[in-house]
Tab-separated table of C-alpha atoms and ligand atoms in Angstrom:
chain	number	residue	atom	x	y	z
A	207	UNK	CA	-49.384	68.961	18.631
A	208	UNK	CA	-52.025	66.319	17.147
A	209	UNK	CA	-52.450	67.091	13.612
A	210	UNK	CA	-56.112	66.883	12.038
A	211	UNK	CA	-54.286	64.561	9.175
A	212	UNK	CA	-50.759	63.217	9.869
A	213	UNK	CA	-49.176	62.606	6.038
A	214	UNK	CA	-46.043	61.940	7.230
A	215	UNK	CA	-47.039	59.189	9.446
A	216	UNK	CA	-49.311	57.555	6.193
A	217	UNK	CA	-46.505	57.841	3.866
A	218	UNK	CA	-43.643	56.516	6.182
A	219	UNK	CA	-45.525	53.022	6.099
A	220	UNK	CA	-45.190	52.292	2.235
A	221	UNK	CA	-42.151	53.878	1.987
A	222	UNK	CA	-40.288	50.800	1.151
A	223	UNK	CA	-42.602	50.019	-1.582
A	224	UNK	CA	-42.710	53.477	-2.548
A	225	UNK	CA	-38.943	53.710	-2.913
A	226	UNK	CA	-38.984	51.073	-4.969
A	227	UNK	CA	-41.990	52.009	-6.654
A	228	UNK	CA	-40.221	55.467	-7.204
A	229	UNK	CA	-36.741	53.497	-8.696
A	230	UNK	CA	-38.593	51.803	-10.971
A	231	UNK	CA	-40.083	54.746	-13.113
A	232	UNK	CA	-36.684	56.502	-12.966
A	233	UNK	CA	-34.995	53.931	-14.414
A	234	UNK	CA	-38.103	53.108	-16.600
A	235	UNK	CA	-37.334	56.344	-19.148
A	236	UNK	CA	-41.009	57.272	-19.270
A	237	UNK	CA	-42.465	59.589	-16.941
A	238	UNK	CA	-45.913	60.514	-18.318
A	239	UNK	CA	-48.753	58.256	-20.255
A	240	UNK	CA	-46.471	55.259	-19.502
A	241	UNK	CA	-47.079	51.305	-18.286
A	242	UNK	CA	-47.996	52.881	-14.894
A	243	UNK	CA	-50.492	55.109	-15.363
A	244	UNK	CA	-52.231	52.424	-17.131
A	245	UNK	CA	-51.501	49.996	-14.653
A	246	UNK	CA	-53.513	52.225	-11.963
A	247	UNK	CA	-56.245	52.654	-14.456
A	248	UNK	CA	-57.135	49.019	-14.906
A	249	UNK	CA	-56.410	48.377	-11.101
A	250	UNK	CA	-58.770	50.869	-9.987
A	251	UNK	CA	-61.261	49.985	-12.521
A	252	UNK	CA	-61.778	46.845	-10.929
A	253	UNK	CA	-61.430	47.987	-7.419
A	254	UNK	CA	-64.366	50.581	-8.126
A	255	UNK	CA	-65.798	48.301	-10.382
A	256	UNK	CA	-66.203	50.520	-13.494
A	257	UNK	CA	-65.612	49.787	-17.004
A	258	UNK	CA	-63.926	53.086	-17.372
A	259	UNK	CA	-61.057	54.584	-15.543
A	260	UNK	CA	-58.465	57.657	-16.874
A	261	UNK	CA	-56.064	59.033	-14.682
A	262	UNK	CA	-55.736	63.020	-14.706
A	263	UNK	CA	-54.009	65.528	-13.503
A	264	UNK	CA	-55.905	66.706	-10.299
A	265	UNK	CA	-59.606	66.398	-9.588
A	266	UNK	CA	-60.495	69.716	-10.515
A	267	UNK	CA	-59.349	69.142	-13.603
A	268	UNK	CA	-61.691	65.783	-13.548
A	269	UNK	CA	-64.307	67.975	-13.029
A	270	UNK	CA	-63.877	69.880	-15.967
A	271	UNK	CA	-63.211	67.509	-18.099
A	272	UNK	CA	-66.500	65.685	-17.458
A	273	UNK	CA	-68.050	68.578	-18.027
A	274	UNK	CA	-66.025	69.022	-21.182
A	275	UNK	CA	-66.918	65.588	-22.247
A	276	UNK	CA	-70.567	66.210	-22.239
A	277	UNK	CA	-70.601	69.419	-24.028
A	278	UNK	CA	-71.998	71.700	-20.780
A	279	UNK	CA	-70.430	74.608	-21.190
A	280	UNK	CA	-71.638	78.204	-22.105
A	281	UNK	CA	-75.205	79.302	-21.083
A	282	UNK	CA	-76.127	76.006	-19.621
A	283	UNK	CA	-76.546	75.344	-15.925
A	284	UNK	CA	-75.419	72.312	-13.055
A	285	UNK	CA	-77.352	72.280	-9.850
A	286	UNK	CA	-75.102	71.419	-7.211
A	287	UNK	CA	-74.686	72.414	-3.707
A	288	UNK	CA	-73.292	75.308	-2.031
A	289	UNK	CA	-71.090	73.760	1.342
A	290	UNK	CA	-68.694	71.850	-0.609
A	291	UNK	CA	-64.682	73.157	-1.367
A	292	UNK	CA	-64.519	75.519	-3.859
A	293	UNK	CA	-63.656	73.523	-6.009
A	294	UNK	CA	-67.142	71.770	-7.321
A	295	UNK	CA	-68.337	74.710	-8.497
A	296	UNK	CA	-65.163	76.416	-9.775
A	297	UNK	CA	-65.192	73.926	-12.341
A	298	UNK	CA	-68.808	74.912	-13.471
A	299	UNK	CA	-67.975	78.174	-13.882
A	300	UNK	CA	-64.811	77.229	-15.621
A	301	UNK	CA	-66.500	75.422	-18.293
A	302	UNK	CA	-68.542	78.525	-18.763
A	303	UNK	CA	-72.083	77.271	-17.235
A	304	UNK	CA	-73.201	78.712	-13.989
A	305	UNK	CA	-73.334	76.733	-10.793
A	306	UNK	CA	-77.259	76.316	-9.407
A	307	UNK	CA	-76.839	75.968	-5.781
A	308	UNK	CA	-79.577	73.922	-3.392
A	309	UNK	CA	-79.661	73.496	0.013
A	310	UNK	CA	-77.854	70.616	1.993
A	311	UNK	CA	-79.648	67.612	4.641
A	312	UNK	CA	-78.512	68.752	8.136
A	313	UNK	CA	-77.639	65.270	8.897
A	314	UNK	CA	-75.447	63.787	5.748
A	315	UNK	CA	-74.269	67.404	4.912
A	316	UNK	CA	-74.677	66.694	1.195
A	317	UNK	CA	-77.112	68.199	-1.498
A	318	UNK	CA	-80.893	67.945	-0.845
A	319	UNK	CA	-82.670	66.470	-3.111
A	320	UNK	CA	-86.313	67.618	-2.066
A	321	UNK	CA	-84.788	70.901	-3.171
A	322	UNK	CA	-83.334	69.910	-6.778
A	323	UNK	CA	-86.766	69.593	-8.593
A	324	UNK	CA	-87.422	73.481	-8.353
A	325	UNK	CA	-84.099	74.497	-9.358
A	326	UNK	CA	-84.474	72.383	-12.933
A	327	UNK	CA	-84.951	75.118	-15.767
A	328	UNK	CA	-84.485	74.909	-19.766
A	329	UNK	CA	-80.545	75.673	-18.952
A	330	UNK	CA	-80.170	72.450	-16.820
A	331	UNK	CA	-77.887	70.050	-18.100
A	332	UNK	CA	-76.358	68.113	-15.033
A	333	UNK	CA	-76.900	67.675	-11.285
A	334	UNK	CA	-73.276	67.331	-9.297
A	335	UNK	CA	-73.296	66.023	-5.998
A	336	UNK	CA	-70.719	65.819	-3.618
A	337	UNK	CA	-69.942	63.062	-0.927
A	338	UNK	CA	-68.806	65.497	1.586
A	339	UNK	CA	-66.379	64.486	3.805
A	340	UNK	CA	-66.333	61.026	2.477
A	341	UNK	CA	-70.496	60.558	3.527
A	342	UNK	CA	-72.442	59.400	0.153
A	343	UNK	CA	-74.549	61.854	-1.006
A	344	UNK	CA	-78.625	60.596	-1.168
A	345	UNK	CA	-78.116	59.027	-4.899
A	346	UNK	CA	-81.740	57.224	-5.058
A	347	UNK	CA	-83.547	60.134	-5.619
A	348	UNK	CA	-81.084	62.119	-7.141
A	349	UNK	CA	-80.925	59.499	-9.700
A	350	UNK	CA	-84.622	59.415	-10.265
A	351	UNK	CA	-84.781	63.036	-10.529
A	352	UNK	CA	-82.160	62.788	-13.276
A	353	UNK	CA	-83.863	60.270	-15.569
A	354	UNK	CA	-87.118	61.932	-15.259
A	355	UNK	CA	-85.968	65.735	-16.620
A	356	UNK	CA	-83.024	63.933	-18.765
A	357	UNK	CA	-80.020	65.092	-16.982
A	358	UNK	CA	-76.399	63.938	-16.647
A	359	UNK	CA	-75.441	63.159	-12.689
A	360	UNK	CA	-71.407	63.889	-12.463
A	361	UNK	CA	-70.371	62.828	-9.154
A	362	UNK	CA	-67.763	65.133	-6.790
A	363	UNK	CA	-66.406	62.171	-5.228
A	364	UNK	CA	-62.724	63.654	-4.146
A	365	UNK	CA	-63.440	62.929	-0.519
A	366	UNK	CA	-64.987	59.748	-0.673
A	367	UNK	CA	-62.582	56.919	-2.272
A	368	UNK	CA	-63.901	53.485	-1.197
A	369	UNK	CA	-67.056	55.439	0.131
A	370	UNK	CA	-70.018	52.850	-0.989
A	371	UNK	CA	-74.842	53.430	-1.262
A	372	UNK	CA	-75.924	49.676	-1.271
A	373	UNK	CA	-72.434	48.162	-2.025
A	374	UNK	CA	-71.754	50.081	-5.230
A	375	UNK	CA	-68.931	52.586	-4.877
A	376	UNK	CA	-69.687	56.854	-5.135
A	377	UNK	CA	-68.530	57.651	-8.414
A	378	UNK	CA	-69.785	54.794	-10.266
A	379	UNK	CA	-73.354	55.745	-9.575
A	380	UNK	CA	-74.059	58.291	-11.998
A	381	UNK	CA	-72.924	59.150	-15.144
A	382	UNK	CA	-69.375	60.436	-14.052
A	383	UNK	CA	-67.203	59.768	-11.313
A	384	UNK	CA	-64.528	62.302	-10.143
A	385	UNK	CA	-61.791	61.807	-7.960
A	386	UNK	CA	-58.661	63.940	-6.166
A	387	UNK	CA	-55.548	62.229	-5.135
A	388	UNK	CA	-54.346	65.799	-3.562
A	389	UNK	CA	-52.401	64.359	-1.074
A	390	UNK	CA	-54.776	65.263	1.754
A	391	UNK	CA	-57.395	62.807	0.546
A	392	UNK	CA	-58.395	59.492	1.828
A	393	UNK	CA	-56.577	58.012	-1.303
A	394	UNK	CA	-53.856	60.472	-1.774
A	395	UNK	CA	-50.551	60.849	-3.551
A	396	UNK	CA	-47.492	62.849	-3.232
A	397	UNK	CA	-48.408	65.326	-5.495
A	398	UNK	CA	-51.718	66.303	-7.370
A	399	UNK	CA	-53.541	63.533	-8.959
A	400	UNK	CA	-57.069	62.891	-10.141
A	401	UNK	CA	-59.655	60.382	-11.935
A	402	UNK	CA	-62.813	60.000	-13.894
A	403	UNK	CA	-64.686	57.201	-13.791
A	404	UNK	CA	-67.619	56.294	-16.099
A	405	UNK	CA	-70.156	54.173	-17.909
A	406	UNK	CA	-70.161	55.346	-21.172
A	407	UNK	CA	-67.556	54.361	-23.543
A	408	UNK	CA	-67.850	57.394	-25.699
A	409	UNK	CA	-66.995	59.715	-22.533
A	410	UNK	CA	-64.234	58.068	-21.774
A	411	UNK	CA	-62.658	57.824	-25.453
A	412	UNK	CA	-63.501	61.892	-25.016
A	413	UNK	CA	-61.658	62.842	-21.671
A	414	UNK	CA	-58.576	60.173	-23.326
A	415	UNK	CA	-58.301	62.632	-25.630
A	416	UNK	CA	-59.299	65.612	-24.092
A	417	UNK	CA	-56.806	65.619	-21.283
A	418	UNK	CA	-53.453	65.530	-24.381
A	419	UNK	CA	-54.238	68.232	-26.034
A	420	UNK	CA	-57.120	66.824	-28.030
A	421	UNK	CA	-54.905	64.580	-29.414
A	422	UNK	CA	-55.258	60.529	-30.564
A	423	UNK	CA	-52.215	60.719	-32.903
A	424	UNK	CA	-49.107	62.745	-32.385
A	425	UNK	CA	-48.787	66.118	-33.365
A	426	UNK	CA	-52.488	65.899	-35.224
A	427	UNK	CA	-55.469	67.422	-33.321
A	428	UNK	CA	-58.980	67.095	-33.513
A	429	UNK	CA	-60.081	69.640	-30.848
A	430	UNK	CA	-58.739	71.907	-28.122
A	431	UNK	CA	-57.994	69.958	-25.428
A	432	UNK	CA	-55.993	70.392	-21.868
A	433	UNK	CA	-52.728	69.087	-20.506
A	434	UNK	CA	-53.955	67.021	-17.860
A	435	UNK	CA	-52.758	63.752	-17.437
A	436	UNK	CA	-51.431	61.252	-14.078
A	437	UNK	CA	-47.832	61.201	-14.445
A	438	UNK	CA	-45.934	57.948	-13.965
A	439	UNK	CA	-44.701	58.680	-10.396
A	440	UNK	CA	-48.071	59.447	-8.932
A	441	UNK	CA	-49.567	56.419	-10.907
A	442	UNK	CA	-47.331	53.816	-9.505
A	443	UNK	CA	-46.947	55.523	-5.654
A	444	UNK	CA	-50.904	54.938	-5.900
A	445	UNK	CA	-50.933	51.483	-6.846
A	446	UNK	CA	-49.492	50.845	-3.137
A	447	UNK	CA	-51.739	52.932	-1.798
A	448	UNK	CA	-54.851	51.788	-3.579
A	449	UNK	CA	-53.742	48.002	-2.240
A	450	UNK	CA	-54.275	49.634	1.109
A	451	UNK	CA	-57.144	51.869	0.669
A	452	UNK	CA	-59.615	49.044	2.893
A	453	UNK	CA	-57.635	48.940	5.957
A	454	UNK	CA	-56.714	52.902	5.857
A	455	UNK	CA	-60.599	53.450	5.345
A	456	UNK	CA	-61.546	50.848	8.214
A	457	UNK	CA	-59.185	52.909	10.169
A	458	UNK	CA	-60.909	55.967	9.842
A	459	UNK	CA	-64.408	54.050	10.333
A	460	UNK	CA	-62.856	52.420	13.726
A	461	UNK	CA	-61.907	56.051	15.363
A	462	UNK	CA	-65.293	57.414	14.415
A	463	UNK	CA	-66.799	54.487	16.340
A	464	UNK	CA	-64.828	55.400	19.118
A	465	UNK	CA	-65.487	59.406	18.953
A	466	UNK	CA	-69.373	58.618	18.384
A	467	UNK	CA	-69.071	56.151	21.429
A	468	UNK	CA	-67.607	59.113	23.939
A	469	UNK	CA	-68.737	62.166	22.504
A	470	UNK	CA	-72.283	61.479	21.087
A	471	UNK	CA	-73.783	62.047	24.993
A	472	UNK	CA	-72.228	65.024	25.561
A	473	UNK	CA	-74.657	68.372	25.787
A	474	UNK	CA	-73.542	71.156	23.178
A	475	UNK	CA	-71.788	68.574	20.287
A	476	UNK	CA	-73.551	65.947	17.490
A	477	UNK	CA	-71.218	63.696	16.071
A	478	UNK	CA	-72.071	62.900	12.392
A	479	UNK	CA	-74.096	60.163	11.509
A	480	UNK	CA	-74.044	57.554	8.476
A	481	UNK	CA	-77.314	56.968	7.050
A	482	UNK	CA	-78.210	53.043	6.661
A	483	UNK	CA	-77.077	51.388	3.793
A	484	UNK	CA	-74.247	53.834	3.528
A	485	UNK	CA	-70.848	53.281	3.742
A	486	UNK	CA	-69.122	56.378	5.224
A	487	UNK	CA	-65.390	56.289	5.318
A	488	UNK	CA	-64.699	59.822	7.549
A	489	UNK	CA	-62.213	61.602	4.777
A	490	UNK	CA	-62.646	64.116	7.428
A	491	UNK	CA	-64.771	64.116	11.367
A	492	UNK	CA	-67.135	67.086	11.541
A	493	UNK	CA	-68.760	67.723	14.957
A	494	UNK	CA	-71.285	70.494	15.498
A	495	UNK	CA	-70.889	72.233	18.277
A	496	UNK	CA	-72.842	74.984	19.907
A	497	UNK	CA	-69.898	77.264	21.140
A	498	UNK	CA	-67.397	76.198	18.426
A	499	UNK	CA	-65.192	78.885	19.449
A	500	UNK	CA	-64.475	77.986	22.957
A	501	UNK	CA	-63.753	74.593	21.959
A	502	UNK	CA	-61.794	75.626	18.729
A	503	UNK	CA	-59.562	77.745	21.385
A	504	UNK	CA	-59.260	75.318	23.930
A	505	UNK	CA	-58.327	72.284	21.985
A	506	UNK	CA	-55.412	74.519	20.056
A	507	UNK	CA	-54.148	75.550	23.375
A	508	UNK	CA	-54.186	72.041	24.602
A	509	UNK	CA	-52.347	71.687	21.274
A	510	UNK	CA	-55.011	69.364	19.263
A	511	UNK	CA	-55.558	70.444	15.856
A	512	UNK	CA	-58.982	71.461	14.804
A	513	UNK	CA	-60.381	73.109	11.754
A	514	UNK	CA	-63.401	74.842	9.700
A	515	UNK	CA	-64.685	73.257	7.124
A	516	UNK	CA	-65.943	75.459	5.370
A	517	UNK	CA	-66.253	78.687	6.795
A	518	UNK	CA	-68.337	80.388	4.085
A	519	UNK	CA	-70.781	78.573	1.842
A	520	UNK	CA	-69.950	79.127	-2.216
A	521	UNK	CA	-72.979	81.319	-2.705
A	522	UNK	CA	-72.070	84.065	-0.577
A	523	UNK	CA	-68.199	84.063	-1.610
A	524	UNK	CA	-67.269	87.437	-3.392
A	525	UNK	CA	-66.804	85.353	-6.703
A	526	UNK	CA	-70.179	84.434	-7.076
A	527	UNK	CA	-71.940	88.135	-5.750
A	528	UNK	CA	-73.250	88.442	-9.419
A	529	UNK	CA	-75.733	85.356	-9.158
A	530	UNK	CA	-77.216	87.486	-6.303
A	531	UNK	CA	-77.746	85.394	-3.829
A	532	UNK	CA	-77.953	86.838	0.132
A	533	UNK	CA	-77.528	85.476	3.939
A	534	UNK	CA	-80.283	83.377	4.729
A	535	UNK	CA	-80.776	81.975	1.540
A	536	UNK	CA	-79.583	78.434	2.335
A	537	UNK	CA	-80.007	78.211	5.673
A	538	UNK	CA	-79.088	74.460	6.642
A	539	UNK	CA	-75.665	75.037	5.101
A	540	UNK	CA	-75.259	78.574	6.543
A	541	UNK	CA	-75.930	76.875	9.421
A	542	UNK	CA	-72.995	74.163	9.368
A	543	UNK	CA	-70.282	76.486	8.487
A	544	UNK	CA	-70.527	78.485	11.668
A	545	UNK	CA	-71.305	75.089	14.076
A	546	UNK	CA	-68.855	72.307	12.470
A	547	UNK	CA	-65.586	71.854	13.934
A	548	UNK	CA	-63.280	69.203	12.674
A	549	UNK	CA	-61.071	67.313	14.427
A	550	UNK	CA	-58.081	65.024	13.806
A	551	UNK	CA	-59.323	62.149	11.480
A	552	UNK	CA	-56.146	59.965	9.863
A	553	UNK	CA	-55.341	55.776	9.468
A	554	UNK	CA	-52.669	56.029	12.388
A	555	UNK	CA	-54.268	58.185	14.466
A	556	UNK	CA	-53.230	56.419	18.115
A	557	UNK	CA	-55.138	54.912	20.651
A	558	UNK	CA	-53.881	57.461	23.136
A	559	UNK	CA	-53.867	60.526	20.731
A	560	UNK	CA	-57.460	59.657	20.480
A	561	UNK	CA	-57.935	59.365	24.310
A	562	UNK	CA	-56.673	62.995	24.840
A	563	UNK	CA	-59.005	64.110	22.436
A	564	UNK	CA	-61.856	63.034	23.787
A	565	UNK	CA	-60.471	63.657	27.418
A	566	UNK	CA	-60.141	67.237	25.944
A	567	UNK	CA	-63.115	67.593	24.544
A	568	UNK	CA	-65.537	66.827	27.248
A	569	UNK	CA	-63.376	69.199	29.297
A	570	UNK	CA	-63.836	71.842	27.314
A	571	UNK	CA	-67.699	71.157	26.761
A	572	UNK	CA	-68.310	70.363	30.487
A	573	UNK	CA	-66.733	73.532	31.491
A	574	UNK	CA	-68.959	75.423	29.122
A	575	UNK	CA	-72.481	74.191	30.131
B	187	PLP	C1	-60.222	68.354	-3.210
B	187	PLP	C2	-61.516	68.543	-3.842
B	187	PLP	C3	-61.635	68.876	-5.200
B	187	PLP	C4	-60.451	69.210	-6.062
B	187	PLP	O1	-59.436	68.282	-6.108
B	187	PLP	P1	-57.938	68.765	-6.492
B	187	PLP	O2	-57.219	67.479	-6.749
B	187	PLP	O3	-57.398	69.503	-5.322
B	187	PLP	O4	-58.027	69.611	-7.698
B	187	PLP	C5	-62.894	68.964	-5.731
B	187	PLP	N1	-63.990	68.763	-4.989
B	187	PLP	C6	-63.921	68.459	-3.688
B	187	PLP	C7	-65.185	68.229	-2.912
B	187	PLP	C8	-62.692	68.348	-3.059
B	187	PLP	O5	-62.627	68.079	-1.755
């Protein structure tokens, strides 16, 4: 079987450093808010090139935190978009605001922004995009839209580490930046792990604090806070990883070159497109496909791994029936969750796994039409 994302493979190349890496907090005595965790946190700063950087404990939690940090919370709202993981808007609701879903682009995937204007009300405090599948989401005008009805922009950027609009890195675009290190993830860990980036000093002093228990002195609180913080293993296992994050993400970008190359011709499929300027880096490979079902079946029983991502957008899951929202009402990404079809994307994917995909594929298609 092909995998769609082969961890084991990933992992067994740093494993020496990892080991070591791993030895070296044991033996250190300090497993959580220690000299690694900080040690990430200035190494990614200047990787992402932000002037703020604080480790947490997954990206959900980032999520919520910048929320959190920025006071959105009961009664207010966050226009974001509906084909994302769960997860985007799970932390909205969390918080206690209520997630304001627009439509997506059918090219990028990501959140339209000819459709955020009309969605502003009184309630709006923040727009959250997402860079779907690692593809930046269309910041310009999202930005502009932002500074001209005053809101926040916090960035979903879990599938997109490395992913750059115009050289600057997702995340350190808009106010926020979050990030997941799940271990699924472009930049991923062995465990759950997750960032926030920003630009503002005072919201990072706030999620410091937030994420121990509202805590800046021992055992004295200011306000209710979380336990949510990058522990020591995670930290250092990621400063490996982060010194490889270029050539795993020019990985990715090579075997999309070669799937766009043999598959972009073929009747029935699109292969996803980056939009110029952008610098995609494939967390996962989307095609569209017209009969996604006969290929879904064929490529399992020709034992290639192939997924759905995501099968149902968020505002027709059960969760969200009370903001009353019905089939048809975002079309485009209604649209994408019964055509895409995701295939194996990963750093060490071979050159002749990826022949028998595509040989597979075009058999499968051909065969159909
Ligand atoms: C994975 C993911 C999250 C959540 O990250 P966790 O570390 O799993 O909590 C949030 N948003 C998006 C778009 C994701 O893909």
């Amino acid at each position: 079987m092909i995998p769609l994302i082969d961890l084991d493979r990933q992992f067994q190349m740093i494993k020496d450093e990892a080991m070591e890496a791993i030895r070296r907090v044991y033996d250190s005595g300090q497993y959580i808010l220690g000299s690694e965790g900080k040690q990430f946190e200035e190494e990614v700063k200047i990787y992402l090139e932000t002037p703020f950087a604080i480790g947490v404990g997954n990206g959900t939690d980032a999520l919520v935190l910048a929320l959190d940090a920025l006071n959105i919370g009961d009664g207010d709202e966050v226009i974001t978009t509906p084909f994302t993981f769960f997860a985007t808007a799970e932390a909205i609701s969390r918080v206690g605001a209520t997630p304001v879903f627009v439509d997506i682009e059918p090219v990028t995937f990501n959140i339209d922004p000819t459709h955020i204007k009309k969605a502003i009300t009184s309630q709006t405090k923040a727009i959250m995009p997402v860079h779907l599948f690692g593809h930046p989401a269309n910041m310009d005008p999202i930005m502009t839209i932002a500074k001209d009805h005053n809101l926040y922009v916090i960035e979903d950027a879990c599938q997109a580490f490395g992913s750059s609009v115009n050289g600057k890195k997702v995340g350190t675009i808009g106010d926020i930046g979050c990030f997941s290190f799940f271990p699924t993830k472009n930049l991923g860990t062995m465990g759950d792990g997750g960032l926030v980036v920003t630009k503002h000093k005072h919201v990072a002093e706030r999620i410091r604090v937030l994420r121990h228990h509202g805590s800046t002195k021992k055992y004295y609180h200011q306000e209710i806070g979380y336990n949510s913080r990058l522990d020591e293993i995670q930290a250092a296992l990621l400063r490996i990883s982060l010194t490889h994050i270029d050539d795993l993400n020019k990985r990715r970008q090579k075997t999309a070159s070669f799937y766009q190359e043999q598959l972009s011709t073929l009747k029935g499929i699109t292969v996803p497109k980056s939009i110029e300027g952008t610098e995609h880096i494939f967390h996962l490979y989307c095609i569209e496909v017209d009969d996604r079902e006969h290929l879904s079946k064929g490529l399992s029983q020709a034992g290639i791994a192939n997924g759905v991502y995501y099968p149902l957008p968020l505002h027709l899951q059960e969760v969200y029936k009370h903001l009353g929202h019905q089939a048809n009402d975002f079309p485009i990404s209604e649209e994408k969750s019964k055509r895409l079809l995701a295939i194996p994307m990963h750093p060490y994917l071979t050159d002749a796994e990826q022949n028998e995909i595509v040989k597979s594929i075009k058999l499968l298609v051909t065969e159909n039409g």
